[in-house]
PDB file of C-alpha atoms in Angstrom:
ATOM      1  CA  ASP A   1      49.995  -5.567   8.951  1.00 61.00           C
ATOM      2  CA  ALA A   2      48.344  -2.961   6.761  1.00 64.00           C
ATOM      3  CA  MET A   3      44.547  -3.253   6.807  1.00 90.00           C
ATOM      4  CA  VAL A   4      43.878  -0.825   3.951  1.00 95.00           C
ATOM      5  CA  ILE A   5      46.292  -0.921   1.052  1.00 95.00           C
ATOM      6  CA  GLN A   6      46.506   1.646  -1.698  1.00 96.00           C
ATOM      7  CA  ASN A   7      48.484   1.260  -4.898  1.00 92.00           C
ATOM      8  CA  PRO A   8      50.507   2.899  -6.134  1.00 93.00           C
ATOM      9  CA  ARG A   9      51.854   5.233  -3.434  1.00 94.00           C
ATOM     10  CA  TYR A  10      52.944   7.721  -6.094  1.00 96.00           C
ATOM     11  CA  GLN A  11      51.460   8.075  -9.553  1.00 96.00           C
ATOM     12  CA  VAL A  12      52.604  10.417 -12.285  1.00 96.00           C
ATOM     13  CA  THR A  13      50.414  10.849 -15.335  1.00 95.00           C
ATOM     14  CA  GLN A  14      50.207  13.183 -18.270  1.00 96.00           C
ATOM     15  CA  PHE A  15      47.499  15.742 -18.768  1.00 96.00           C
ATOM     16  CA  GLY A  16      44.484  13.928 -20.242  1.00 96.00           C
ATOM     17  CA  LYS A  17      45.904  10.424 -19.865  1.00 97.00           C
ATOM     18  CA  PRO A  18      43.525   8.111 -17.952  1.00 96.00           C
ATOM     19  CA  VAL A  19      44.727   6.768 -14.641  1.00 97.00           C
ATOM     20  CA  THR A  20      43.379   4.171 -12.194  1.00 97.00           C
ATOM     21  CA  LEU A  21      44.079   4.071  -8.491  1.00 97.00           C
ATOM     22  CA  SER A  22      43.373   0.979  -6.442  1.00 96.00           C
ATOM     23  CA  CYS A  23      42.453   0.232  -2.857  1.00 96.00           C
ATOM     24  CA  SER A  24      41.889  -2.975  -0.931  1.00 95.00           C
ATOM     25  CA  GLN A  25      41.020  -3.970   2.619  1.00 94.00           C
ATOM     26  CA  THR A  26      41.454  -6.938   4.918  1.00 92.00           C
ATOM     27  CA  LEU A  27      38.839  -5.646   7.361  1.00 87.00           C
ATOM     28  CA  ASN A  28      35.655  -6.862   5.652  1.00 86.00           C
ATOM     29  CA  HIS A  29      33.897  -3.528   6.203  1.00 89.00           C
ATOM     30  CA  ASN A  30      30.878  -2.694   4.076  1.00 89.00           C
ATOM     31  CA  VAL A  31      31.306   1.051   3.800  1.00 91.00           C
ATOM     32  CA  MET A  32      34.042   2.432   1.595  1.00 93.00           C
ATOM     33  CA  TYR A  33      35.105   6.026   0.871  1.00 94.00           C
ATOM     34  CA  TRP A  34      37.276   7.895  -1.619  1.00 96.00           C
ATOM     35  CA  TYR A  35      38.610  11.283  -0.518  1.00 96.00           C
ATOM     36  CA  GLN A  36      40.672  13.823  -2.382  1.00 96.00           C
ATOM     37  CA  GLN A  37      43.068  15.943  -0.356  1.00 94.00           C
ATOM     38  CA  LYS A  38      44.967  18.956  -1.644  1.00 92.00           C
ATOM     39  CA  SER A  39      47.688  20.648   0.338  1.00 86.00           C
ATOM     40  CA  SER A  40      46.443  22.530   3.424  1.00 83.00           C
ATOM     41  CA  GLN A  41      42.827  21.614   2.686  1.00 90.00           C
ATOM     42  CA  ALA A  42      40.329  19.305   4.293  1.00 92.00           C
ATOM     43  CA  PRO A  43      39.965  15.848   2.755  1.00 93.00           C
ATOM     44  CA  LYS A  44      37.051  16.145   0.340  1.00 94.00           C
ATOM     45  CA  LEU A  45      34.639  13.260  -0.089  1.00 93.00           C
ATOM     46  CA  LEU A  46      34.315  12.138  -3.715  1.00 95.00           C
ATOM     47  CA  PHE A  47      32.236   8.954  -3.401  1.00 92.00           C
ATOM     48  CA  HIS A  48      31.168   6.377  -0.915  1.00 91.00           C
ATOM     49  CA  TYR A  49      29.719   2.901  -1.096  1.00 91.00           C
ATOM     50  CA  TYR A  50      27.440   1.208   1.340  1.00 88.00           C
ATOM     51  CA  ASP A  51      28.167  -2.346   0.283  1.00 85.00           C
ATOM     52  CA  LYS A  52      27.484  -2.096  -3.461  1.00 84.00           C
ATOM     53  CA  ASP A  53      25.234   0.957  -3.225  1.00 87.00           C
ATOM     54  CA  PHE A  54      27.173   3.782  -4.826  1.00 88.00           C
ATOM     55  CA  ASN A  55      26.818   7.383  -3.609  1.00 88.00           C
ATOM     56  CA  ASN A  56      28.269  10.190  -5.650  1.00 88.00           C
ATOM     57  CA  GLU A  57      28.838  13.603  -4.079  1.00 88.00           C
ATOM     58  CA  ALA A  58      27.010  16.330  -6.000  1.00 87.00           C
ATOM     59  CA  ASP A  59      30.179  18.309  -6.687  1.00 90.00           C
ATOM     60  CA  THR A  60      32.363  15.374  -7.763  1.00 93.00           C
ATOM     61  CA  PRO A  61      33.358  16.008 -11.385  1.00 92.00           C
ATOM     62  CA  ASP A  62      32.157  13.570 -14.040  1.00 92.00           C
ATOM     63  CA  ASN A  63      35.815  13.005 -14.827  1.00 94.00           C
ATOM     64  CA  PHE A  64      35.965  10.799 -11.728  1.00 96.00           C
ATOM     65  CA  GLN A  65      34.468   7.326 -11.730  1.00 94.00           C
ATOM     66  CA  SER A  66      34.621   4.462  -9.277  1.00 94.00           C
ATOM     67  CA  ARG A  67      34.222   0.706  -9.363  1.00 93.00           C
ATOM     68  CA  ARG A  68      33.797  -1.714  -6.481  1.00 93.00           C
ATOM     69  CA  PRO A  69      33.812  -5.240  -7.899  1.00 92.00           C
ATOM     70  CA  ASN A  70      33.638  -6.833  -4.437  1.00 91.00           C
ATOM     71  CA  THR A  71      33.811  -5.897  -0.742  1.00 90.00           C
ATOM     72  CA  SER A  72      37.597  -6.050  -0.629  1.00 92.00           C
ATOM     73  CA  PHE A  73      38.565  -3.982  -3.647  1.00 93.00           C
ATOM     74  CA  CYS A  74      37.753  -0.571  -5.049  1.00 94.00           C
ATOM     75  CA  PHE A  75      39.099   1.501  -7.928  1.00 95.00           C
ATOM     76  CA  LEU A  76      39.134   5.198  -8.704  1.00 96.00           C
ATOM     77  CA  ASP A  77      39.300   6.054 -12.402  1.00 96.00           C
ATOM     78  CA  ILE A  78      40.202   9.539 -13.551  1.00 96.00           C
ATOM     79  CA  ARG A  79      39.292   9.617 -17.202  1.00 96.00           C
ATOM     80  CA  SER A  80      41.071  12.768 -18.321  1.00 96.00           C
ATOM     81  CA  PRO A  81      43.229  14.165 -15.534  1.00 96.00           C
ATOM     82  CA  GLY A  82      43.748  17.879 -15.439  1.00 96.00           C
ATOM     83  CA  LEU A  83      46.375  19.854 -13.561  1.00 95.00           C
ATOM     84  CA  GLY A  84      43.792  20.606 -10.883  1.00 95.00           C
ATOM     85  CA  ASP A  85      43.406  16.897 -10.145  1.00 97.00           C
ATOM     86  CA  ALA A  86      46.893  16.657  -8.691  1.00 97.00           C
ATOM     87  CA  ALA A  87      46.290  15.689  -5.080  1.00 96.00           C
ATOM     88  CA  MET A  88      46.518  12.895  -2.564  1.00 95.00           C
ATOM     89  CA  TYR A  89      43.743  10.355  -2.962  1.00 97.00           C
ATOM     90  CA  LEU A  90      42.727   8.531   0.175  1.00 96.00           C
ATOM     91  CA  CYS A  91      40.539   5.498   0.494  1.00 96.00           C
ATOM     92  CA  ALA A  92      38.983   4.373   3.738  1.00 95.00           C
ATOM     93  CA  PHE A  93      36.772   1.605   5.045  1.00 94.00           C
ATOM     94  CA  GLY A  94      34.485   1.543   8.045  1.00 89.00           C
ATOM     95  CA  GLY A  95      31.326   0.233   9.598  1.00 83.00           C
ATOM     96  CA  GLY A  96      29.199   3.260   8.764  1.00 80.00           C
ATOM     97  CA  SER A  97      28.027   6.333  10.599  1.00 81.00           C
ATOM     98  CA  GLY A  98      29.427   6.652  14.104  1.00 82.00           C
ATOM     99  CA  GLU A  99      32.293   4.267  13.482  1.00 86.00           C
ATOM    100  CA  LYS A 100      35.922   5.152  12.918  1.00 90.00           C
ATOM    101  CA  LEU A 101      37.346   4.917   9.424  1.00 92.00           C
ATOM    102  CA  PHE A 102      40.536   3.081   8.557  1.00 94.00           C
ATOM    103  CA  PHE A 103      42.557   4.871   5.911  1.00 95.00           C
ATOM    104  CA  GLY A 104      45.147   3.662   3.481  1.00 95.00           C
ATOM    105  CA  SER A 105      48.465   5.432   3.030  1.00 95.00           C
ATOM    106  CA  GLY A 106      47.110   7.344   0.059  1.00 95.00           C
ATOM    107  CA  THR A 107      48.181   7.756  -3.545  1.00 96.00           C
ATOM    108  CA  GLN A 108      49.913  11.021  -4.391  1.00 95.00           C
ATOM    109  CA  LEU A 109      48.929  11.881  -7.952  1.00 96.00           C
ATOM    110  CA  SER A 110      50.985  14.256 -10.065  1.00 96.00           C
ATOM    111  CA  VAL A 111      49.740  15.512 -13.434  1.00 97.00           C
ATOM    112  CA  LEU A 112      52.320  16.782 -15.908  1.00 95.00           C
TER     113      LEU A 112
ATOM    114  CA  ASP B   1      30.378  26.036   3.318  1.00 69.00           C
ATOM    115  CA  GLN B   2      32.856  24.512   5.699  1.00 78.00           C
ATOM    116  CA  GLN B   3      30.804  22.656   8.294  1.00 91.00           C
ATOM    117  CA  VAL B   4      33.829  21.650  10.374  1.00 94.00           C
ATOM    118  CA  LYS B   5      36.366  24.386  11.009  1.00 95.00           C
ATOM    119  CA  GLN B   6      39.835  24.393  12.453  1.00 96.00           C
ATOM    120  CA  ASN B   7      40.772  28.040  12.561  1.00 93.00           C
ATOM    121  CA  SER B   8      44.385  27.595  13.634  1.00 95.00           C
ATOM    122  CA  PRO B   9      46.441  26.255  10.735  1.00 94.00           C
ATOM    123  CA  SER B  10      49.465  25.703  12.956  1.00 97.00           C
ATOM    124  CA  LEU B  11      50.515  25.402  16.584  1.00 97.00           C
ATOM    125  CA  SER B  12      53.966  25.246  18.112  1.00 98.00           C
ATOM    126  CA  VAL B  13      54.428  23.809  21.622  1.00 98.00           C
ATOM    127  CA  GLN B  14      57.413  22.971  23.758  1.00 98.00           C
ATOM    128  CA  GLU B  15      58.003  19.322  24.648  1.00 98.00           C
ATOM    129  CA  GLY B  16      56.370  18.393  27.950  1.00 98.00           C
ATOM    130  CA  ARG B  17      53.748  21.114  27.837  1.00 98.00           C
ATOM    131  CA  ILE B  18      50.091  20.910  26.868  1.00 98.00           C
ATOM    132  CA  SER B  19      48.912  21.127  23.257  1.00 98.00           C
ATOM    133  CA  ILE B  20      45.338  22.312  22.714  1.00 98.00           C
ATOM    134  CA  LEU B  21      43.824  21.953  19.287  1.00 98.00           C
ATOM    135  CA  ASN B  22      40.430  23.472  18.597  1.00 98.00           C
ATOM    136  CA  CYS B  23      37.568  22.642  16.282  1.00 97.00           C
ATOM    137  CA  ASP B  24      34.196  24.281  15.629  1.00 97.00           C
ATOM    138  CA  TYR B  25      31.210  22.913  13.767  1.00 96.00           C
ATOM    139  CA  THR B  26      28.074  24.455  12.412  1.00 94.00           C
ATOM    140  CA  ASN B  27      25.519  21.658  12.293  1.00 90.00           C
ATOM    141  CA  SER B  28      23.831  20.817  15.592  1.00 89.00           C
ATOM    142  CA  MET B  29      22.764  17.454  14.138  1.00 88.00           C
ATOM    143  CA  PHE B  30      26.363  16.174  14.197  1.00 91.00           C
ATOM    144  CA  ASP B  31      26.437  13.499  16.860  1.00 88.00           C
ATOM    145  CA  TYR B  32      29.849  11.856  16.747  1.00 94.00           C
ATOM    146  CA  PHE B  33      33.265  13.441  16.441  1.00 96.00           C
ATOM    147  CA  LEU B  34      36.694  12.038  15.749  1.00 97.00           C
ATOM    148  CA  TRP B  35      40.280  13.258  15.730  1.00 98.00           C
ATOM    149  CA  TYR B  36      42.777  11.942  13.229  1.00 97.00           C
ATOM    150  CA  LYS B  37      46.528  12.400  13.085  1.00 97.00           C
ATOM    151  CA  LYS B  38      48.371  12.564   9.784  1.00 94.00           C
ATOM    152  CA  TYR B  39      52.071  12.386   9.010  1.00 92.00           C
ATOM    153  CA  PRO B  40      53.375  13.620   5.626  1.00 87.00           C
ATOM    154  CA  ALA B  41      52.800  11.201   2.739  1.00 82.00           C
ATOM    155  CA  GLU B  42      50.687   8.910   4.928  1.00 87.00           C
ATOM    156  CA  GLY B  43      46.978   8.393   5.440  1.00 91.00           C
ATOM    157  CA  PRO B  44      45.196   9.709   8.534  1.00 94.00           C
ATOM    158  CA  THR B  45      45.208   7.464  11.593  1.00 95.00           C
ATOM    159  CA  PHE B  46      42.437   7.474  14.163  1.00 95.00           C
ATOM    160  CA  LEU B  47      43.309   9.043  17.477  1.00 97.00           C
ATOM    161  CA  ILE B  48      40.261   9.504  19.687  1.00 97.00           C
ATOM    162  CA  SER B  49      36.514  10.073  19.387  1.00 96.00           C
ATOM    163  CA  ILE B  50      33.593  11.416  21.358  1.00 96.00           C
ATOM    164  CA  SER B  51      29.842  10.967  21.191  1.00 94.00           C
ATOM    165  CA  SER B  52      27.530  13.926  21.606  1.00 91.00           C
ATOM    166  CA  ILE B  53      26.089  12.337  24.742  1.00 93.00           C
ATOM    167  CA  LYS B  54      29.419  12.894  26.480  1.00 94.00           C
ATOM    168  CA  ASP B  55      31.444  16.008  27.192  1.00 95.00           C
ATOM    169  CA  LYS B  56      34.813  14.360  27.724  1.00 97.00           C
ATOM    170  CA  ASN B  57      36.724  11.307  26.576  1.00 97.00           C
ATOM    171  CA  GLU B  58      40.211  10.401  27.650  1.00 97.00           C
ATOM    172  CA  ASP B  59      42.788   7.980  26.273  1.00 96.00           C
ATOM    173  CA  GLY B  60      46.234   8.163  27.802  1.00 97.00           C
ATOM    174  CA  ARG B  61      47.800  11.522  26.972  1.00 98.00           C
ATOM    175  CA  PHE B  62      44.883  12.498  24.766  1.00 98.00           C
ATOM    176  CA  THR B  63      41.622  14.039  25.963  1.00 98.00           C
ATOM    177  CA  VAL B  64      38.806  15.378  23.845  1.00 98.00           C
ATOM    178  CA  PHE B  65      36.285  17.852  25.242  1.00 98.00           C
ATOM    179  CA  LEU B  66      32.943  18.615  23.655  1.00 97.00           C
ATOM    180  CA  ASN B  67      30.845  21.733  24.294  1.00 96.00           C
ATOM    181  CA  LYS B  68      27.616  21.156  22.398  1.00 94.00           C
ATOM    182  CA  SER B  69      26.067  24.507  23.212  1.00 94.00           C
ATOM    183  CA  ALA B  70      29.083  26.261  21.704  1.00 96.00           C
ATOM    184  CA  LYS B  71      29.462  23.668  18.920  1.00 96.00           C
ATOM    185  CA  HIS B  72      33.091  23.386  19.870  1.00 97.00           C
ATOM    186  CA  LEU B  73      35.483  20.584  20.630  1.00 97.00           C
ATOM    187  CA  SER B  74      39.097  20.517  21.614  1.00 98.00           C
ATOM    188  CA  LEU B  75      41.889  17.965  21.765  1.00 98.00           C
ATOM    189  CA  HIS B  76      44.348  18.177  24.633  1.00 98.00           C
ATOM    190  CA  ILE B  77      47.698  16.412  24.495  1.00 98.00           C
ATOM    191  CA  VAL B  78      49.578  16.230  27.791  1.00 98.00           C
ATOM    192  CA  PRO B  79      52.528  16.011  27.913  1.00 98.00           C
ATOM    193  CA  SER B  80      53.375  16.835  24.315  1.00 98.00           C
ATOM    194  CA  GLN B  81      56.176  14.830  22.716  1.00 97.00           C
ATOM    195  CA  PRO B  82      58.204  15.442  19.545  1.00 96.00           C
ATOM    196  CA  GLY B  83      56.569  12.393  17.953  1.00 95.00           C
ATOM    197  CA  ASP B  84      53.227  14.188  18.241  1.00 97.00           C
ATOM    198  CA  SER B  85      54.345  16.597  15.521  1.00 97.00           C
ATOM    199  CA  ALA B  86      51.836  16.022  12.719  1.00 97.00           C
ATOM    200  CA  VAL B  87      48.680  17.451  11.189  1.00 96.00           C
ATOM    201  CA  TYR B  88      45.564  16.882  13.295  1.00 98.00           C
ATOM    202  CA  PHE B  89      42.148  16.708  11.669  1.00 97.00           C
ATOM    203  CA  CYS B  90      38.841  17.070  13.405  1.00 97.00           C
ATOM    204  CA  ALA B  91      35.956  15.202  11.757  1.00 96.00           C
ATOM    205  CA  ALA B  92      32.240  14.808  12.308  1.00 95.00           C
ATOM    206  CA  TRP B  93      29.660  12.320  11.128  1.00 90.00           C
ATOM    207  CA  GLY B  94      27.240  14.414   9.130  1.00 76.00           C
ATOM    208  CA  GLY B  95      24.527  11.901   8.425  1.00 71.00           C
ATOM    209  CA  ALA B  96      24.056   9.736   5.335  1.00 71.00           C
ATOM    210  CA  ASP B  97      27.296   7.929   6.195  1.00 77.00           C
ATOM    211  CA  LYS B  98      29.484  10.957   5.440  1.00 86.00           C
ATOM    212  CA  LEU B  99      32.507  11.829   7.553  1.00 91.00           C
ATOM    213  CA  ILE B 100      33.270  15.537   7.173  1.00 92.00           C
ATOM    214  CA  PHE B 101      36.767  16.816   7.905  1.00 94.00           C
ATOM    215  CA  GLY B 102      38.173  20.135   9.018  1.00 95.00           C
ATOM    216  CA  THR B 103      41.182  21.712   7.299  1.00 94.00           C
ATOM    217  CA  GLY B 104      43.630  20.488   9.913  1.00 96.00           C
ATOM    218  CA  THR B 105      46.078  22.016  12.382  1.00 97.00           C
ATOM    219  CA  ARG B 106      49.783  21.405  12.004  1.00 97.00           C
ATOM    220  CA  LEU B 107      51.301  20.751  15.439  1.00 98.00           C
ATOM    221  CA  GLN B 108      55.011  21.130  15.968  1.00 98.00           C
ATOM    222  CA  VAL B 109      56.485  20.011  19.280  1.00 98.00           C
ATOM    223  CA  PHE B 110      59.985  21.338  19.835  1.00 96.00           C
ATOM    224  CA  PRO B 111      62.542  20.275  22.479  1.00 92.00           C
TER     225      PRO B 111
END
């Protein structure tokens, strides 16, 4: 059974049209991460939560927002997607530093 | 600056032989390292890890070696199988609960 679930698997949006990606877990882990991965590049950390404490990476564009209403669910909002935001978005949960992360299958975002 | 580097974007190995994937890091404060395997259109799955207090960790066909003085680690897969064909990411815990990834090495195992 999947422990980290991301929806949708594939998302197509238009340039400038807001989009929301979702992620949930059955693991009950406190720490949660959103990564962006473009082809042939390293996954890039956008945000992470330690429980409800939100940590934004310095180079994450303001266009990206996140919400974590409870331990199990988290959302990534892209307010005005640009062509450069087309990527795979990965969420992951874990126990914190030194622990392995459990990833979802990712959402592949296309921007037309 | 890329703190975790995988300088070989691809590797091709014959089935049954050893695959060696390499990873270098720049920050001597990194104390825990992980390898992830990723198939196309899927999320990364955890493979094996190593703490900086060790120099070797083994799990079945997979062994990770850590050379702290050289800031280098490697993943050995013996024997390699076609199902091992995937992208392999090296990652390091960089403090402040951040897991930092390398750019990945695409492994192809051919018959």
